[in-house]
Tab-separated table of N, CA, C and O in Angstrom:
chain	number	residue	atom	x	y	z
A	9	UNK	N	22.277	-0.975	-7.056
A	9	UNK	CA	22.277	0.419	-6.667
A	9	UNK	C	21.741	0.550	-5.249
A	9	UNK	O	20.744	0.112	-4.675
A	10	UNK	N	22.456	1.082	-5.003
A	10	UNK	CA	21.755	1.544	-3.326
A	10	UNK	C	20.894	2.815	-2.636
A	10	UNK	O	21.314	3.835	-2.089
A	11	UNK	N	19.757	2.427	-2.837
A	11	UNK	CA	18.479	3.075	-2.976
A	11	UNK	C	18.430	4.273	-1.474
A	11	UNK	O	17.965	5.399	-1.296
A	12	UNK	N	19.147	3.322	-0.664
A	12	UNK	CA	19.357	3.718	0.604
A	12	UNK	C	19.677	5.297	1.320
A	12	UNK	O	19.156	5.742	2.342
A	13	UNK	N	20.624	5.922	0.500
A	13	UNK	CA	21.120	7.269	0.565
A	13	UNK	C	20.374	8.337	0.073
A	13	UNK	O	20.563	9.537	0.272
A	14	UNK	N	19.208	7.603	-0.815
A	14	UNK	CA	18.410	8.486	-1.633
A	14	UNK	C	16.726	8.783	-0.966
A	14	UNK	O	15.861	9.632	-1.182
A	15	UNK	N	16.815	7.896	-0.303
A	15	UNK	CA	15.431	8.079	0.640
A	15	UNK	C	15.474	8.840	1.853
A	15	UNK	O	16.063	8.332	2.807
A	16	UNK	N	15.065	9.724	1.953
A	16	UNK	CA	15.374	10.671	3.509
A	16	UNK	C	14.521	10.116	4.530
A	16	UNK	O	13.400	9.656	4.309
A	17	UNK	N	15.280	10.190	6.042
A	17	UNK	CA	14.708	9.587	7.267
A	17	UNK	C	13.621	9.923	6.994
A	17	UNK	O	13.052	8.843	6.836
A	18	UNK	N	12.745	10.861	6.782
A	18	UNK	CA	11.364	11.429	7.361
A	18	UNK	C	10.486	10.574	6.474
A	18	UNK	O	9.380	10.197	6.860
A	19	UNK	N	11.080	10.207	5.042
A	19	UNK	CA	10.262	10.101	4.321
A	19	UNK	C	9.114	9.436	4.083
A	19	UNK	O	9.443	8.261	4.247
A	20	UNK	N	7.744	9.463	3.742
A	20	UNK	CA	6.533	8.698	3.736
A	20	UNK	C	6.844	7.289	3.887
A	20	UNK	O	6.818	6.653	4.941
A	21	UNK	N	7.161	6.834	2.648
A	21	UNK	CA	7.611	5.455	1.879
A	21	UNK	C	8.739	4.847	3.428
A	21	UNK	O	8.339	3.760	3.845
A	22	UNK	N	9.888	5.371	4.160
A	22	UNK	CA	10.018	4.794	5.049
A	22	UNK	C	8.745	4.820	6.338
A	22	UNK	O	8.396	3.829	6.979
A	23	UNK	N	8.295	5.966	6.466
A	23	UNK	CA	7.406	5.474	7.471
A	23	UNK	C	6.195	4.547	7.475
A	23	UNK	O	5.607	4.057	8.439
A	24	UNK	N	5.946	4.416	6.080
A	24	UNK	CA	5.088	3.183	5.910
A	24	UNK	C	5.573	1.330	6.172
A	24	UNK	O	5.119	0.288	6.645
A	25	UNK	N	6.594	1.792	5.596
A	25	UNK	CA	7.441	0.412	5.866
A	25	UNK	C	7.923	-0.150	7.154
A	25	UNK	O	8.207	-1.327	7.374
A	26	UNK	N	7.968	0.690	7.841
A	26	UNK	CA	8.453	0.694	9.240
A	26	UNK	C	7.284	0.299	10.155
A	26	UNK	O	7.472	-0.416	11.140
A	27	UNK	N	5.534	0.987	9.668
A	27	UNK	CA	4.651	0.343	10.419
A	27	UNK	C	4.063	-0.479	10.078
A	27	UNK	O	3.274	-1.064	10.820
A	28	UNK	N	4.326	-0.903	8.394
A	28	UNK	CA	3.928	-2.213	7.844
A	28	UNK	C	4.552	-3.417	9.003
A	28	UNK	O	4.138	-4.373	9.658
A	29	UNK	N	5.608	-2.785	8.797
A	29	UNK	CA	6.654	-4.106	9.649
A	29	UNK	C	6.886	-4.222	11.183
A	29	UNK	O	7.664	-5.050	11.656
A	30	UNK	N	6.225	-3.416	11.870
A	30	UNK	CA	5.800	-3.661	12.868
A	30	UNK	C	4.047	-4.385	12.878
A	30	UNK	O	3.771	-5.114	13.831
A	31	UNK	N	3.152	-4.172	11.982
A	31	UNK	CA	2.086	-4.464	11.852
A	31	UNK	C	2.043	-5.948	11.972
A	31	UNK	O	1.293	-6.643	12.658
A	32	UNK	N	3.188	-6.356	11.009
A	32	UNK	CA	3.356	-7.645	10.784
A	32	UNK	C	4.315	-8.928	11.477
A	32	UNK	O	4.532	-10.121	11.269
A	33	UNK	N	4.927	-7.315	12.902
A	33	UNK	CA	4.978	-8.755	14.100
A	33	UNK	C	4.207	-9.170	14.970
A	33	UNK	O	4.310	-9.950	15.917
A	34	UNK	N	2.913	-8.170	14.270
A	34	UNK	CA	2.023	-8.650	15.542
A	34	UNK	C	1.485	-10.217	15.339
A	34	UNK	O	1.536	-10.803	14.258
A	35	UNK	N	0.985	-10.760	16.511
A	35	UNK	CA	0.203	-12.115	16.304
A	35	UNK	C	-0.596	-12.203	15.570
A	35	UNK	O	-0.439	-13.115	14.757
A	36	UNK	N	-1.977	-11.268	15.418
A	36	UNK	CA	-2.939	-11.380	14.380
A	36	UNK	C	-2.681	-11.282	13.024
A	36	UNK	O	-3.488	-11.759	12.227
A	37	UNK	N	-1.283	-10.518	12.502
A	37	UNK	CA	-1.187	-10.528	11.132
A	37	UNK	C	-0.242	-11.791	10.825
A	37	UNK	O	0.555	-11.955	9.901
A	38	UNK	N	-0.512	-12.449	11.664
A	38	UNK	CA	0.695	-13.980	10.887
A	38	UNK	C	-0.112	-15.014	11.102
A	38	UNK	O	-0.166	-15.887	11.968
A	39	UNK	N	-0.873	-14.693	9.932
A	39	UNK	CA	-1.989	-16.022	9.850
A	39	UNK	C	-1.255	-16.914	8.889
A	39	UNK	O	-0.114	-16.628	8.525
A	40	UNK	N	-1.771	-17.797	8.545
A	40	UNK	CA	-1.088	-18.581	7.398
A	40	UNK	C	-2.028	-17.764	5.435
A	40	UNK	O	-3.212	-17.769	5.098
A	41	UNK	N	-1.161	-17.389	4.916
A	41	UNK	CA	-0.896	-16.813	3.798
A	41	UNK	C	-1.846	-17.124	3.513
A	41	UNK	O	-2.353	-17.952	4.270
A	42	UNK	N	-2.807	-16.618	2.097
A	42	UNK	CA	-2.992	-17.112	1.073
A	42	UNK	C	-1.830	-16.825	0.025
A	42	UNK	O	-1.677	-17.831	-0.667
A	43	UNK	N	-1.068	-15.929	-0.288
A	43	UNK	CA	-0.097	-15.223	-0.725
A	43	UNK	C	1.428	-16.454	-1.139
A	43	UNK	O	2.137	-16.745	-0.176
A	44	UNK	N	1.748	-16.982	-2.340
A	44	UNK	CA	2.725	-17.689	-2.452
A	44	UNK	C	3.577	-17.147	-3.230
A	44	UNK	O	4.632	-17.746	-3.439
A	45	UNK	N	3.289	-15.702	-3.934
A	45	UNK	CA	4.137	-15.300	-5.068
A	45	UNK	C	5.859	-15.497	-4.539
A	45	UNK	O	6.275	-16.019	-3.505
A	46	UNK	N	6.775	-14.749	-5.890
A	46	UNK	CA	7.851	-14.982	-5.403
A	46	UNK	C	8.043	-13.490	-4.736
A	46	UNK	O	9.124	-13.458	-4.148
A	47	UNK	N	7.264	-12.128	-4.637
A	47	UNK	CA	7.386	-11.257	-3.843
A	47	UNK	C	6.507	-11.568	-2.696
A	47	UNK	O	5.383	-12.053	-2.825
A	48	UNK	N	7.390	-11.093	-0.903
A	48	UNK	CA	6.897	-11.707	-0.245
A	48	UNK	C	5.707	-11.029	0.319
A	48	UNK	O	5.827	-9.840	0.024
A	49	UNK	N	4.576	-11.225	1.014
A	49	UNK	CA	3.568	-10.787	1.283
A	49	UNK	C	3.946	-9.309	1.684
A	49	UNK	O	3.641	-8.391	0.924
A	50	UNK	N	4.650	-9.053	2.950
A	50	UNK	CA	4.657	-7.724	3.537
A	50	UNK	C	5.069	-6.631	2.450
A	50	UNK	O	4.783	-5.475	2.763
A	51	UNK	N	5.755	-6.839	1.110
A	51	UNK	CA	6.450	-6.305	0.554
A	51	UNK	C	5.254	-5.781	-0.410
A	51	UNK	O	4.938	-4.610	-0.617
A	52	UNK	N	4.965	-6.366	-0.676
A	52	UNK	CA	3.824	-6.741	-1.290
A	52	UNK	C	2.679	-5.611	-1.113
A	52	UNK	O	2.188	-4.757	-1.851
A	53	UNK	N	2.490	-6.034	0.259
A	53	UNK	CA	1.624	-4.698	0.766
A	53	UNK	C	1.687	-3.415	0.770
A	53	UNK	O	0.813	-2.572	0.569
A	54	UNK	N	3.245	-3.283	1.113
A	54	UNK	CA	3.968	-2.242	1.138
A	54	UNK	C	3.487	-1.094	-0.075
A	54	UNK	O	2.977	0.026	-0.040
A	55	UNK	N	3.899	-1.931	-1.043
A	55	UNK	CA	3.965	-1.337	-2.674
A	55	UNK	C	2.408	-1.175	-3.024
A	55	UNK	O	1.976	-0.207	-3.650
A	56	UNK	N	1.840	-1.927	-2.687
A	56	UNK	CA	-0.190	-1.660	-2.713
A	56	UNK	C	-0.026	-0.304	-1.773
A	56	UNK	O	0.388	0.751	-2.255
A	57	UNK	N	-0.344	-0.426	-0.572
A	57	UNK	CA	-0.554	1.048	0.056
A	57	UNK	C	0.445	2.403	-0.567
A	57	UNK	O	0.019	3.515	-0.880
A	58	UNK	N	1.730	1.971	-0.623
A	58	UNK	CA	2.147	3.097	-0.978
A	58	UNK	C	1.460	3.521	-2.167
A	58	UNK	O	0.986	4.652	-2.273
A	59	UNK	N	1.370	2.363	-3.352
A	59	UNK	CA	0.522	3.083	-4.578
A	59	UNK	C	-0.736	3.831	-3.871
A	59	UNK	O	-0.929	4.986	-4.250
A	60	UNK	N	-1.552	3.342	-2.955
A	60	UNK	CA	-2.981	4.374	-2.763
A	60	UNK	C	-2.553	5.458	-1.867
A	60	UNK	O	-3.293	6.395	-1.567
A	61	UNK	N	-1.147	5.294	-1.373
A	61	UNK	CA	-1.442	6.707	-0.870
A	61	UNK	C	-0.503	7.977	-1.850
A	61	UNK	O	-0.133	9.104	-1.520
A	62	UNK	N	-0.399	7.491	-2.676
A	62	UNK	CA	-0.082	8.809	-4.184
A	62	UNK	C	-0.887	8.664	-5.136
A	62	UNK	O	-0.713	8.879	-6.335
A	63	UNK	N	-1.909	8.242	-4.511
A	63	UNK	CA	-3.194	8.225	-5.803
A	63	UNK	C	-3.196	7.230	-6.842
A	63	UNK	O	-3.757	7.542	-7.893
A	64	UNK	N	-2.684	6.114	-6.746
A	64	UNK	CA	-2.162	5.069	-8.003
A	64	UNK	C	-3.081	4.043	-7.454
A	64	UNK	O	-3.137	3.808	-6.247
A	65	UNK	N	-3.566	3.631	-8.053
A	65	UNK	CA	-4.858	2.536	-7.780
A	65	UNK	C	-4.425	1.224	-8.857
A	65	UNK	O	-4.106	0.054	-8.650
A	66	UNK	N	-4.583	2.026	-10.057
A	66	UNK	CA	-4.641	0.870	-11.137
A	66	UNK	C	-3.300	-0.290	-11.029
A	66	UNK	O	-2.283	-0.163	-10.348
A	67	UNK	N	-3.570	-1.116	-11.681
A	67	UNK	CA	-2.316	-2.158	-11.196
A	67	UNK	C	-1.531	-1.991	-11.960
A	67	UNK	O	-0.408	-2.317	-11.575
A	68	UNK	N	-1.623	-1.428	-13.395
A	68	UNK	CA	-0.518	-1.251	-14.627
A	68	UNK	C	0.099	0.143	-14.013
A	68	UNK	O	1.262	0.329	-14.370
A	69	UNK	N	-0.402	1.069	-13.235
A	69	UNK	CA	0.266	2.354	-12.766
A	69	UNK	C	0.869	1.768	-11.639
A	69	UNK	O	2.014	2.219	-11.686
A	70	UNK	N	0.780	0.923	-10.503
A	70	UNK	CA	1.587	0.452	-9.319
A	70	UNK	C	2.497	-0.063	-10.227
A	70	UNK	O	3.638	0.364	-10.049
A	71	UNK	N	2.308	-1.152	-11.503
A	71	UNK	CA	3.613	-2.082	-11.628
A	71	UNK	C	4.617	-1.368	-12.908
A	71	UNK	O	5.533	-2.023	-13.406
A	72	UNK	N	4.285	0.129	-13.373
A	72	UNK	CA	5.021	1.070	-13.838
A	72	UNK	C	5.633	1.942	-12.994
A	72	UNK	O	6.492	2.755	-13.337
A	73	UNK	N	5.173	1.776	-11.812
A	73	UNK	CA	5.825	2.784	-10.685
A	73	UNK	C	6.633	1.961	-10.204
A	73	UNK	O	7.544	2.527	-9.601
A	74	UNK	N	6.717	0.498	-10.209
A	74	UNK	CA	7.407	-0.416	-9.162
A	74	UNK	C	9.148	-0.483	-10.297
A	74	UNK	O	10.280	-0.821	-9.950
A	75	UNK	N	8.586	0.038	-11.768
A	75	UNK	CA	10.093	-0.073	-12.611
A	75	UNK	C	10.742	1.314	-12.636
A	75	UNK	O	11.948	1.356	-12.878
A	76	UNK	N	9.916	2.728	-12.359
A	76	UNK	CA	10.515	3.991	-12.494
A	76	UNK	C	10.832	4.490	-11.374
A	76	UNK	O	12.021	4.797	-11.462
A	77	UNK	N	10.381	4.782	-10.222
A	77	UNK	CA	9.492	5.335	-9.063
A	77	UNK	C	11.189	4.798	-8.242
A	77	UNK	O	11.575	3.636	-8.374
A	78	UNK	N	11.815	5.591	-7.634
A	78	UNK	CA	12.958	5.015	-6.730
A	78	UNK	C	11.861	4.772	-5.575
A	78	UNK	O	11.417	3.624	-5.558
A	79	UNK	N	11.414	5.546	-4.730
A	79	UNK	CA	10.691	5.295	-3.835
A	79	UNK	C	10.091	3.304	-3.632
A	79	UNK	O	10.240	2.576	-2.651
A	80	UNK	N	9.421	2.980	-5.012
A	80	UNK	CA	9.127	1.637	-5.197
A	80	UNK	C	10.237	0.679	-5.404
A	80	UNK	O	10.445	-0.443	-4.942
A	81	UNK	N	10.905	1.447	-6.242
A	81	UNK	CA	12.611	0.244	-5.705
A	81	UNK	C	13.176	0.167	-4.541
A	81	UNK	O	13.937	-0.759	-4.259
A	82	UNK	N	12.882	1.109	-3.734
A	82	UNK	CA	13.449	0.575	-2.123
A	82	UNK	C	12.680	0.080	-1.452
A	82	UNK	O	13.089	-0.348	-0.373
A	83	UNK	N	11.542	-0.045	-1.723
A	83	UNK	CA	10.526	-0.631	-1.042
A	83	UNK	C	10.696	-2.372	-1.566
A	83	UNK	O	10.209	-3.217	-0.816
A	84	UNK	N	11.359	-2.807	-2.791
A	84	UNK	CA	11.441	-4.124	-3.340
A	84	UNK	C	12.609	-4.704	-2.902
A	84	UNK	O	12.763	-5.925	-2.873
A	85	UNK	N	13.444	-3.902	-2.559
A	85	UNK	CA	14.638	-4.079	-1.695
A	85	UNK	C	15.823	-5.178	-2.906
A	85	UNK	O	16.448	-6.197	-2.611
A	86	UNK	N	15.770	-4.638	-3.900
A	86	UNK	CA	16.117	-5.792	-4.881
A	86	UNK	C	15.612	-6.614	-5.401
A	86	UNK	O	16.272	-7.419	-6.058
A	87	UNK	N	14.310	-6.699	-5.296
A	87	UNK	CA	13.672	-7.865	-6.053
A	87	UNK	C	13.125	-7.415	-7.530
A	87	UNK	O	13.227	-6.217	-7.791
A	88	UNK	N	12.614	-8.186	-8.412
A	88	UNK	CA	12.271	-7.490	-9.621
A	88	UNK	C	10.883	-7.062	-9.217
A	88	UNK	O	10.281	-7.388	-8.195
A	89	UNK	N	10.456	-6.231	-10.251
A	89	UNK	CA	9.498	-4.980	-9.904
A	89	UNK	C	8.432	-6.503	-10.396
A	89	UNK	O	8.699	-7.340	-11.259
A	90	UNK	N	7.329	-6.439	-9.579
A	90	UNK	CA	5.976	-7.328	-9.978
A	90	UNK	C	5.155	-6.876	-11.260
A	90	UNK	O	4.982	-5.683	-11.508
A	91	UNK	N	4.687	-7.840	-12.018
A	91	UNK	CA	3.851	-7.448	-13.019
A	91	UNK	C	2.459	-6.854	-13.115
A	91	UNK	O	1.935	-7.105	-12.030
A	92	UNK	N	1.686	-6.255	-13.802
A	92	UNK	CA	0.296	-6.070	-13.358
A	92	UNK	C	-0.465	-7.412	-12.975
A	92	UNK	O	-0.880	-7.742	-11.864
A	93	UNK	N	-0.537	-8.060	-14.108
A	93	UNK	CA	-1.207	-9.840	-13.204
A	93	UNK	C	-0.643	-9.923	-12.167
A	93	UNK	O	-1.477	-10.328	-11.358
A	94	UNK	N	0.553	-9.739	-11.559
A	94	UNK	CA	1.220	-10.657	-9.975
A	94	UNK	C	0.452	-9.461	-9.085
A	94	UNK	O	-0.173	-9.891	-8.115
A	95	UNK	N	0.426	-8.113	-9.284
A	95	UNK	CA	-0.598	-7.117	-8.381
A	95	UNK	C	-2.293	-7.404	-8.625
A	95	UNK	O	-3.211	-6.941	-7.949
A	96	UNK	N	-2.355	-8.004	-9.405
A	96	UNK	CA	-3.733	-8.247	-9.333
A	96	UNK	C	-4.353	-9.507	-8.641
A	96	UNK	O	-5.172	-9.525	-7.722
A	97	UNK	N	-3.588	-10.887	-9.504
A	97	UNK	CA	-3.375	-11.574	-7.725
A	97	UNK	C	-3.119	-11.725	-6.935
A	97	UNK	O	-3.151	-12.805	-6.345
A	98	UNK	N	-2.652	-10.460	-6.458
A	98	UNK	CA	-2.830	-10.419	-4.747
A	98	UNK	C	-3.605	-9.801	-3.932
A	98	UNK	O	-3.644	-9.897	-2.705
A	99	UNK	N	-4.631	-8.745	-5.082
A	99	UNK	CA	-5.422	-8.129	-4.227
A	99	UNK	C	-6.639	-9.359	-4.457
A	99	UNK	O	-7.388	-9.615	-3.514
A	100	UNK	N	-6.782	-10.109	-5.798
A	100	UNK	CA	-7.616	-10.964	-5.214
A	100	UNK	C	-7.173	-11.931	-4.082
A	100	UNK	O	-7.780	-12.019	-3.015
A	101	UNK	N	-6.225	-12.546	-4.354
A	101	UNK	CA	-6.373	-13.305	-3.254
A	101	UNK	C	-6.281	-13.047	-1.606
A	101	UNK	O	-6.698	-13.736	-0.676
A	102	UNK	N	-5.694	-12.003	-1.618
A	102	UNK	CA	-5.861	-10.765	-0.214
A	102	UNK	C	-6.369	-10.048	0.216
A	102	UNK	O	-6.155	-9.537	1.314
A	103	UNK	N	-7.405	-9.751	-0.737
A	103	UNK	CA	-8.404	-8.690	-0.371
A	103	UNK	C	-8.546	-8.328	0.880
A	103	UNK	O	-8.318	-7.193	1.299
A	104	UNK	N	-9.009	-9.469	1.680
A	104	UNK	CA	-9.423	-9.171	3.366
A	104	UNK	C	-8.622	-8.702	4.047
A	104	UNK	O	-8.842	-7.743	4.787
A	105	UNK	N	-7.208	-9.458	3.899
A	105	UNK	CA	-5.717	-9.183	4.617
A	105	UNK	C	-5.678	-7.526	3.956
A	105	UNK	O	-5.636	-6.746	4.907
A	106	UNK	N	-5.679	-6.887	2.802
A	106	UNK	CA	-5.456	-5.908	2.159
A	106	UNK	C	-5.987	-5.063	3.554
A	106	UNK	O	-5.321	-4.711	4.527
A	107	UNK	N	-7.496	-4.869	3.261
A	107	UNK	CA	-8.148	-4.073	4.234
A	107	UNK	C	-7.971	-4.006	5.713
A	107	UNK	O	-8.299	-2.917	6.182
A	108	UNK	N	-7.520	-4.925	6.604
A	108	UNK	CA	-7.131	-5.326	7.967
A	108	UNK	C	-5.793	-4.402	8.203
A	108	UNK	O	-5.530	-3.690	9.172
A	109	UNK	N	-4.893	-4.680	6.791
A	109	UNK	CA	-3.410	-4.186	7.261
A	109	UNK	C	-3.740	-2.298	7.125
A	109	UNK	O	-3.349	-1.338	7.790
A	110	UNK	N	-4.697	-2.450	5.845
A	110	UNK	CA	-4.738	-0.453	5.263
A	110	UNK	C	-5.791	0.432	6.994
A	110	UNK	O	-5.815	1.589	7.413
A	111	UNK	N	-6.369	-0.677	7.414
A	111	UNK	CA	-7.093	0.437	8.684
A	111	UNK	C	-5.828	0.355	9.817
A	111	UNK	O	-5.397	1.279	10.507
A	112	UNK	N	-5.347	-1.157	9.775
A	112	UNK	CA	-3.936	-0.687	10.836
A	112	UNK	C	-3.308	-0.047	10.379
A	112	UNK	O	-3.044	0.756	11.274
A	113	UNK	N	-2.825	0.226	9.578
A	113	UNK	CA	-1.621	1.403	9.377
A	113	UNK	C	-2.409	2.817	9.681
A	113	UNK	O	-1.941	3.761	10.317
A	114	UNK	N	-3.586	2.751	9.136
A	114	UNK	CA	-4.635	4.625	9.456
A	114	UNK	C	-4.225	4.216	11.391
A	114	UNK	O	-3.609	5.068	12.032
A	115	UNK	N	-4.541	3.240	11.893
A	115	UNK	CA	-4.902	3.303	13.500
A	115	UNK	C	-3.759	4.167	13.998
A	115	UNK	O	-3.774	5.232	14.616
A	116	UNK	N	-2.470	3.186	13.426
A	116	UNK	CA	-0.738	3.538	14.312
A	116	UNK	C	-0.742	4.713	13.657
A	116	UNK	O	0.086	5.344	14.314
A	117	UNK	N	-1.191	5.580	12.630
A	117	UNK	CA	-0.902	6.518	12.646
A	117	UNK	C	-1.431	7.736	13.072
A	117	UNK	O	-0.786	8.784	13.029
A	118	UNK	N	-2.716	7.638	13.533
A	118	UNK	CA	-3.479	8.030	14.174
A	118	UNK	C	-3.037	7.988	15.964
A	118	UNK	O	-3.135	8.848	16.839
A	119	UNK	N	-2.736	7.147	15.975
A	119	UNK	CA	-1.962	6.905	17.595
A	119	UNK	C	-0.402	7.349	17.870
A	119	UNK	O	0.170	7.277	18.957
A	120	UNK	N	0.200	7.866	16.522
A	120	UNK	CA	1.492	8.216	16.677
A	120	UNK	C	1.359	9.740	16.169
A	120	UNK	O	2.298	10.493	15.909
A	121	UNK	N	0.019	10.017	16.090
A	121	UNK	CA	-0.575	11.391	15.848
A	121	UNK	C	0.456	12.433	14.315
A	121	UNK	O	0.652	13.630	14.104
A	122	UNK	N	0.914	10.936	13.481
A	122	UNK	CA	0.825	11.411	12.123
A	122	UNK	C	-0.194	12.036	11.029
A	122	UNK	O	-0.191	12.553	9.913
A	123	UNK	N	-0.894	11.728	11.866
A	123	UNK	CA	-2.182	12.078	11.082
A	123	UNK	C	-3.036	12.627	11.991
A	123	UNK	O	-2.572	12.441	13.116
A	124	UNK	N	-4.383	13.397	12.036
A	124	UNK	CA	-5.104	14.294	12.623
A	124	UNK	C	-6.252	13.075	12.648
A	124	UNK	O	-6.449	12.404	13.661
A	125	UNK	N	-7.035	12.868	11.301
A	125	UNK	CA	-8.159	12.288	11.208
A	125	UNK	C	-9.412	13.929	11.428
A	125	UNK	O	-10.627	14.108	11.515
A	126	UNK	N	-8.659	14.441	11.430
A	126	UNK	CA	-9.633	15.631	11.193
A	126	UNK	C	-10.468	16.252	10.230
A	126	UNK	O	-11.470	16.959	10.339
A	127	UNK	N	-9.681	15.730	9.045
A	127	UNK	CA	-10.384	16.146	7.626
A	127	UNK	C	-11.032	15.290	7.247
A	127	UNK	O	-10.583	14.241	7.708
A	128	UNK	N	-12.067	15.085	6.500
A	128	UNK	CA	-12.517	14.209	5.456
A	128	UNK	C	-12.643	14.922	4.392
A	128	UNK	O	-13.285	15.956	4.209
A	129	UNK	N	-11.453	13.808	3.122
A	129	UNK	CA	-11.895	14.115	1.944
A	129	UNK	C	-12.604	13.116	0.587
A	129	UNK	O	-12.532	11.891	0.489
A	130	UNK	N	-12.925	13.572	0.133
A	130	UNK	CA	-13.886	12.425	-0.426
A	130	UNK	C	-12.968	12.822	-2.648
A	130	UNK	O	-12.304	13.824	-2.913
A	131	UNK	N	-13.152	12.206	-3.206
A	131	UNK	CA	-12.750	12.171	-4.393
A	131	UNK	C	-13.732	13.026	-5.369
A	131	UNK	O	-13.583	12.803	-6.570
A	132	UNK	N	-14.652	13.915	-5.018
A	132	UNK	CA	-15.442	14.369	-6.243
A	132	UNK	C	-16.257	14.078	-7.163
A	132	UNK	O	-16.824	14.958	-7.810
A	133	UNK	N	-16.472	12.611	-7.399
A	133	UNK	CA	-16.621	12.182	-8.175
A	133	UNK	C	-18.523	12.320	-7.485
A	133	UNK	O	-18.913	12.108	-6.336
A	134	UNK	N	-19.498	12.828	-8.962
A	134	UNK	CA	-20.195	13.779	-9.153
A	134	UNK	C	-21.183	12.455	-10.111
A	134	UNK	O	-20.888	12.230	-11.285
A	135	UNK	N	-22.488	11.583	-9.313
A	135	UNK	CA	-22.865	11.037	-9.857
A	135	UNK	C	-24.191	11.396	-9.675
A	135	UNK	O	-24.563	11.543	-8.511
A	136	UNK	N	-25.480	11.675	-11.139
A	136	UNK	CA	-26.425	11.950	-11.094
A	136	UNK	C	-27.734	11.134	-10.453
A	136	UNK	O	-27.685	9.913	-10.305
A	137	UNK	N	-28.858	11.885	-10.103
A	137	UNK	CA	-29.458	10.311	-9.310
A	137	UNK	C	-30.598	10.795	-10.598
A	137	UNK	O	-30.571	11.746	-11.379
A	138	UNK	N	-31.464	9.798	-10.426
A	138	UNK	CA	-32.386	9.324	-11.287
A	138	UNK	C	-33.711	9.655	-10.340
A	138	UNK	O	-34.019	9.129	-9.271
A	139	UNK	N	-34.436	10.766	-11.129
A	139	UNK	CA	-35.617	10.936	-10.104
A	139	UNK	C	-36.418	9.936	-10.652
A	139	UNK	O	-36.144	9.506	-11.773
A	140	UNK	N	-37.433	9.474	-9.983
A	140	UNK	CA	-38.089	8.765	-9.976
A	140	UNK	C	-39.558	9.144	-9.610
A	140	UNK	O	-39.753	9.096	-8.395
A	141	UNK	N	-40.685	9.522	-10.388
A	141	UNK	CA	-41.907	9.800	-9.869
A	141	UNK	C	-43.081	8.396	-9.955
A	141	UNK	O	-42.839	7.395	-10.629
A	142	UNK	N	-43.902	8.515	-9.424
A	142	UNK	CA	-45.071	6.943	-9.321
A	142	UNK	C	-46.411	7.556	-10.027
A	142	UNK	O	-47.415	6.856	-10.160
């Protein structure tokens, strides 16, 4: 199926892919892998960020989005959708690479003034502290 007609120019999911893949001609991001799966690293990434930037964190919600989600089938470009274990080893074994590529993509977009960086929002999450008297 050709995913192609169904994704509009503007859309997020292409503009991520587009600065993934410029990210990744730069010199510093072509280190030698830890990454051997049979999905290839950049792709890889792709489908990680896009899951955090629609709120999908967990790896069983990225690798249920990577079988329903058209957006995640064009991003696989034909390959089969990854399992939760194959997303989970890759953020272990990428972790560092993970974080390097997620602040470059905030930078270029910040420099291509997609983004403001004006807001901060934080998740809500509402944790009690423990007073403590002596």
């Amino acid at each position: 199926m050709n995913y192609e007609i169904y994704i509009e120019e503007s859309s997020p999911v292409r503009v991520l892919s587009n600065v993934i893949d410029e990210i990744y001609q730069k010199e510093e991001y072509t280190t030698v892998s830890k990454w051997n799966g049979a999905i290839p690293e950049d792709i890889m990434m792709k489908i990680l960020i896009y899951g955090y930037m629609n709120d999908s964190f967990s790896r069983r919600k990225i690798d249920q989005l990577c079988k329903r989600d058209i957006h995640f089938m064009w991003l696989l470009d034909g390959l089969g959708a990854p399992d939760h274990s194959t997303i989970s080893r890759f953020r272990q074994k990428m972790g560092e690479q993970i974080k390097r590529v997620f602040y470059a993509v905030v930078k270029y977009l910040l420099n291509m003034k997609e983004i403001s960086g004006e807001n901060l929002f934080i998740d809500g999450t509402k944790i009690e502290a423990k007073e403590a008297f002596c």
